[in-house]
């Protein structure tokens, strides 16, 4: 009686992992939007803490710490409204247009450009060119960063599923 060696696990199919990790469909784009909301929240917190550290507001200042917190919270709320009203549909269109491209960098760049254009468009429609450039940068960084983060997380989850013993 000779025993045969235990079978080796099947090799990881990189193309299957890529297909499973793509950012397509409403749920995947919503995942990008949720991560963009977290990036925007991080930016809002940095603005608030930076204001407190640099200005050291007192209760007698025109803009004290509480007023600054309300302003930052309102700004965050406006950004969230724009993100879900424009970013989610814009992300759906971008994901659909990029569905045949396999380059993760191109996807990230496309989402970044979409975020920048939509960010600027919000304020250009009301004639605010100066702030529009700021919103373009915020939109581009948050959308591109969120798409990179989502792609990385989805690739990691797909690789974990394809190599996990329970997946076979």
Short mmCIF file of C-alpha atoms in Angstrom, two decimals:
data_model
loop_
_atom_site.label_atom_id
_atom_site.label_comp_id
_atom_site.label_asym_id
_atom_site.label_seq_id
_atom_site.Cartn_x
_atom_site.Cartn_y
_atom_site.Cartn_z
CA UNK A 1 0.00 0.00 0.00
CA UNK A 2 1.52 3.21 -1.14
CA UNK A 3 0.02 6.45 -0.10
CA UNK A 4 -0.28 9.22 -2.61
CA UNK A 5 0.75 12.70 -1.65
CA UNK A 6 -2.03 15.07 -0.70
CA UNK A 7 -3.30 17.05 -3.69
CA UNK A 8 -2.00 20.58 -3.95
CA UNK A 9 -4.46 23.44 -3.91
CA UNK A 10 -5.31 24.71 -7.37
CA UNK A 11 -3.25 27.68 -8.56
CA UNK A 12 -4.78 31.09 -8.08
CA UNK A 13 -6.28 32.33 -11.33
CA UNK A 14 -5.27 35.99 -11.43
CA UNK A 15 -7.81 36.82 -14.15
CA UNK A 16 -10.63 35.33 -12.08
CA UNK A 17 -9.46 37.36 -9.09
CA UNK A 18 -9.45 40.52 -11.23
CA UNK A 19 -12.96 39.85 -12.54
CA UNK A 20 -14.24 39.19 -9.02
CA UNK A 21 -12.61 42.37 -7.74
CA UNK A 22 -13.75 44.83 -10.37
CA UNK A 23 -15.76 47.84 -9.33
CA UNK A 24 -18.92 47.49 -11.40
CA UNK A 25 -22.54 47.79 -10.44
CA UNK A 26 -24.51 49.86 -7.96
CA UNK A 27 -23.21 48.14 -4.82
CA UNK A 28 -19.55 48.47 -5.84
CA UNK A 29 -19.94 52.15 -6.72
CA UNK A 30 -21.79 52.72 -3.45
CA UNK A 31 -18.77 51.16 -1.73
CA UNK A 32 -16.56 53.74 -3.48
CA UNK A 33 -18.93 56.53 -2.37
CA UNK A 34 -18.87 55.31 1.24
CA UNK A 35 -15.08 55.35 1.23
CA UNK A 36 -15.11 58.81 -0.36
CA UNK A 37 -17.38 59.92 2.50
CA UNK A 38 -14.80 58.60 4.98
CA UNK A 39 -12.02 60.45 3.14
CA UNK A 40 -14.10 63.64 3.25
CA UNK A 41 -14.76 63.09 6.96
CA UNK A 42 -11.01 62.77 7.53
CA UNK A 43 -10.48 66.03 5.65
CA UNK A 44 -13.17 67.77 7.69
CA UNK A 45 -11.59 66.59 10.93
CA UNK A 46 -8.16 67.78 9.78
CA UNK A 47 -9.64 71.20 8.95
CA UNK A 48 -11.31 71.48 12.33
CA UNK A 49 -8.32 70.32 14.36
CA UNK A 50 -6.05 72.54 12.27
CA UNK A 51 -8.27 75.53 12.95
CA UNK A 52 -8.24 74.82 16.66
CA UNK A 53 -4.45 74.38 16.73
CA UNK A 54 -3.62 77.43 14.64
CA UNK A 55 -6.24 79.92 15.79
CA UNK A 56 -6.76 78.79 19.38
CA UNK A 57 -10.26 80.29 19.44
CA UNK A 58 -11.81 81.54 22.67
CA UNK A 59 -15.45 82.00 23.59
CA UNK A 60 -15.16 85.73 22.80
CA UNK A 61 -14.02 85.21 19.19
CA UNK A 62 -16.45 85.69 16.32
CA UNK A 63 -15.82 82.08 15.31
CA UNK A 64 -15.25 80.05 18.45
CA UNK A 65 -14.64 76.29 18.59
CA UNK A 66 -18.36 75.49 18.62
CA UNK A 67 -19.11 77.75 15.65
CA UNK A 68 -16.18 76.26 13.75
CA UNK A 69 -17.50 72.76 14.45
CA UNK A 70 -20.91 73.75 13.09
CA UNK A 71 -19.35 75.28 9.96
CA UNK A 72 -17.22 72.19 9.32
CA UNK A 73 -20.22 69.89 9.93
CA UNK A 74 -22.32 71.91 7.47
CA UNK A 75 -19.51 71.79 4.90
CA UNK A 76 -19.28 68.03 5.36
CA UNK A 77 -23.04 67.71 4.95
CA UNK A 78 -22.96 69.68 1.68
CA UNK A 79 -20.10 67.50 0.43
CA UNK A 80 -22.03 64.33 1.35
CA UNK A 81 -25.14 65.56 -0.43
CA UNK A 82 -23.11 66.33 -3.56
CA UNK A 83 -21.30 62.99 -3.27
CA UNK A 84 -24.47 60.92 -3.23
CA UNK A 85 -26.52 63.12 -5.59
CA UNK A 86 -23.79 63.43 -8.24
CA UNK A 87 -20.94 61.11 -7.29
CA UNK A 88 -22.92 57.89 -7.20
CA UNK A 89 -24.52 58.39 -10.65
CA UNK A 90 -21.22 59.74 -12.00
CA UNK A 91 -19.43 56.71 -10.57
CA UNK A 92 -21.96 54.40 -12.21
CA UNK A 93 -21.34 56.01 -15.61
CA UNK A 94 -17.56 55.96 -15.10
CA UNK A 95 -17.54 52.30 -14.02
CA UNK A 96 -19.69 51.41 -17.03
CA UNK A 97 -17.40 53.29 -19.44
CA UNK A 98 -14.29 51.67 -17.91
CA UNK A 99 -15.70 48.11 -17.72
CA UNK A 100 -13.51 46.82 -20.58
CA UNK A 101 -10.27 48.33 -19.28
CA UNK A 102 -8.24 46.09 -16.99
CA UNK A 103 -5.76 48.68 -15.72
CA UNK A 104 -6.46 49.56 -12.10
CA UNK A 105 -4.55 52.82 -12.56
CA UNK A 106 -6.84 53.85 -15.42
CA UNK A 107 -9.89 53.13 -13.29
CA UNK A 108 -8.51 55.18 -10.41
CA UNK A 109 -7.61 58.03 -12.77
CA UNK A 110 -11.04 57.92 -14.42
CA UNK A 111 -12.79 58.13 -11.05
CA UNK A 112 -10.45 60.95 -10.02
CA UNK A 113 -11.21 62.93 -13.17
CA UNK A 114 -14.94 62.31 -12.73
CA UNK A 115 -14.76 63.52 -9.13
CA UNK A 116 -12.81 66.62 -10.16
CA UNK A 117 -15.23 67.49 -12.97
CA UNK A 118 -18.30 66.95 -10.81
CA UNK A 119 -16.76 68.82 -7.90
CA UNK A 120 -16.03 71.84 -10.06
CA UNK A 121 -19.36 71.64 -11.89
CA UNK A 122 -21.31 72.02 -8.64
CA UNK A 123 -19.89 75.47 -8.02
CA UNK A 124 -19.43 76.57 -11.62
CA UNK A 125 -23.19 76.31 -12.11
CA UNK A 126 -23.65 79.07 -9.55
CA UNK A 127 -20.73 81.14 -10.87
CA UNK A 128 -18.12 80.52 -8.16
CA UNK A 129 -14.93 79.87 -10.16
CA UNK A 130 -12.48 80.22 -7.25
CA UNK A 131 -14.15 77.74 -4.91
CA UNK A 132 -14.84 75.48 -7.92
CA UNK A 133 -11.11 74.83 -8.26
CA UNK A 134 -10.97 73.79 -4.59
CA UNK A 135 -13.96 71.47 -5.02
CA UNK A 136 -12.33 70.02 -8.14
CA UNK A 137 -9.26 69.07 -6.13
CA UNK A 138 -11.35 67.72 -3.24
CA UNK A 139 -13.57 65.76 -5.66
CA UNK A 140 -10.61 64.36 -7.59
CA UNK A 141 -8.64 63.31 -4.53
CA UNK A 142 -11.60 61.81 -2.69
CA UNK A 143 -13.02 59.96 -5.73
CA UNK A 144 -9.65 58.69 -6.96
CA UNK A 145 -8.53 57.77 -3.46
CA UNK A 146 -11.80 56.01 -2.70
CA UNK A 147 -11.63 54.06 -5.98
CA UNK A 148 -8.03 52.99 -5.27
CA UNK A 149 -8.98 51.97 -1.73
CA UNK A 150 -12.04 50.04 -2.94
CA UNK A 151 -10.11 48.28 -5.70
CA UNK A 152 -7.40 47.26 -3.25
CA UNK A 153 -9.94 45.97 -0.74
CA UNK A 154 -11.87 44.03 -3.38
CA UNK A 155 -8.69 42.48 -4.79
CA UNK A 156 -7.61 41.47 -1.30
CA UNK A 157 -11.03 39.92 -0.54
CA UNK A 158 -11.09 38.06 -3.87
CA UNK A 159 -7.57 36.71 -3.33
CA UNK A 160 -8.48 35.61 0.19
CA UNK A 161 -11.60 33.81 -1.08
CA UNK A 162 -9.70 32.08 -3.88
CA UNK A 163 -6.94 30.80 -1.58
CA UNK A 164 -9.02 30.02 1.51
CA UNK A 165 -9.53 26.25 2.04
CA UNK A 166 -13.28 26.68 2.62
CA UNK A 167 -13.66 28.32 -0.81
CA UNK A 168 -12.82 25.08 -2.64
#
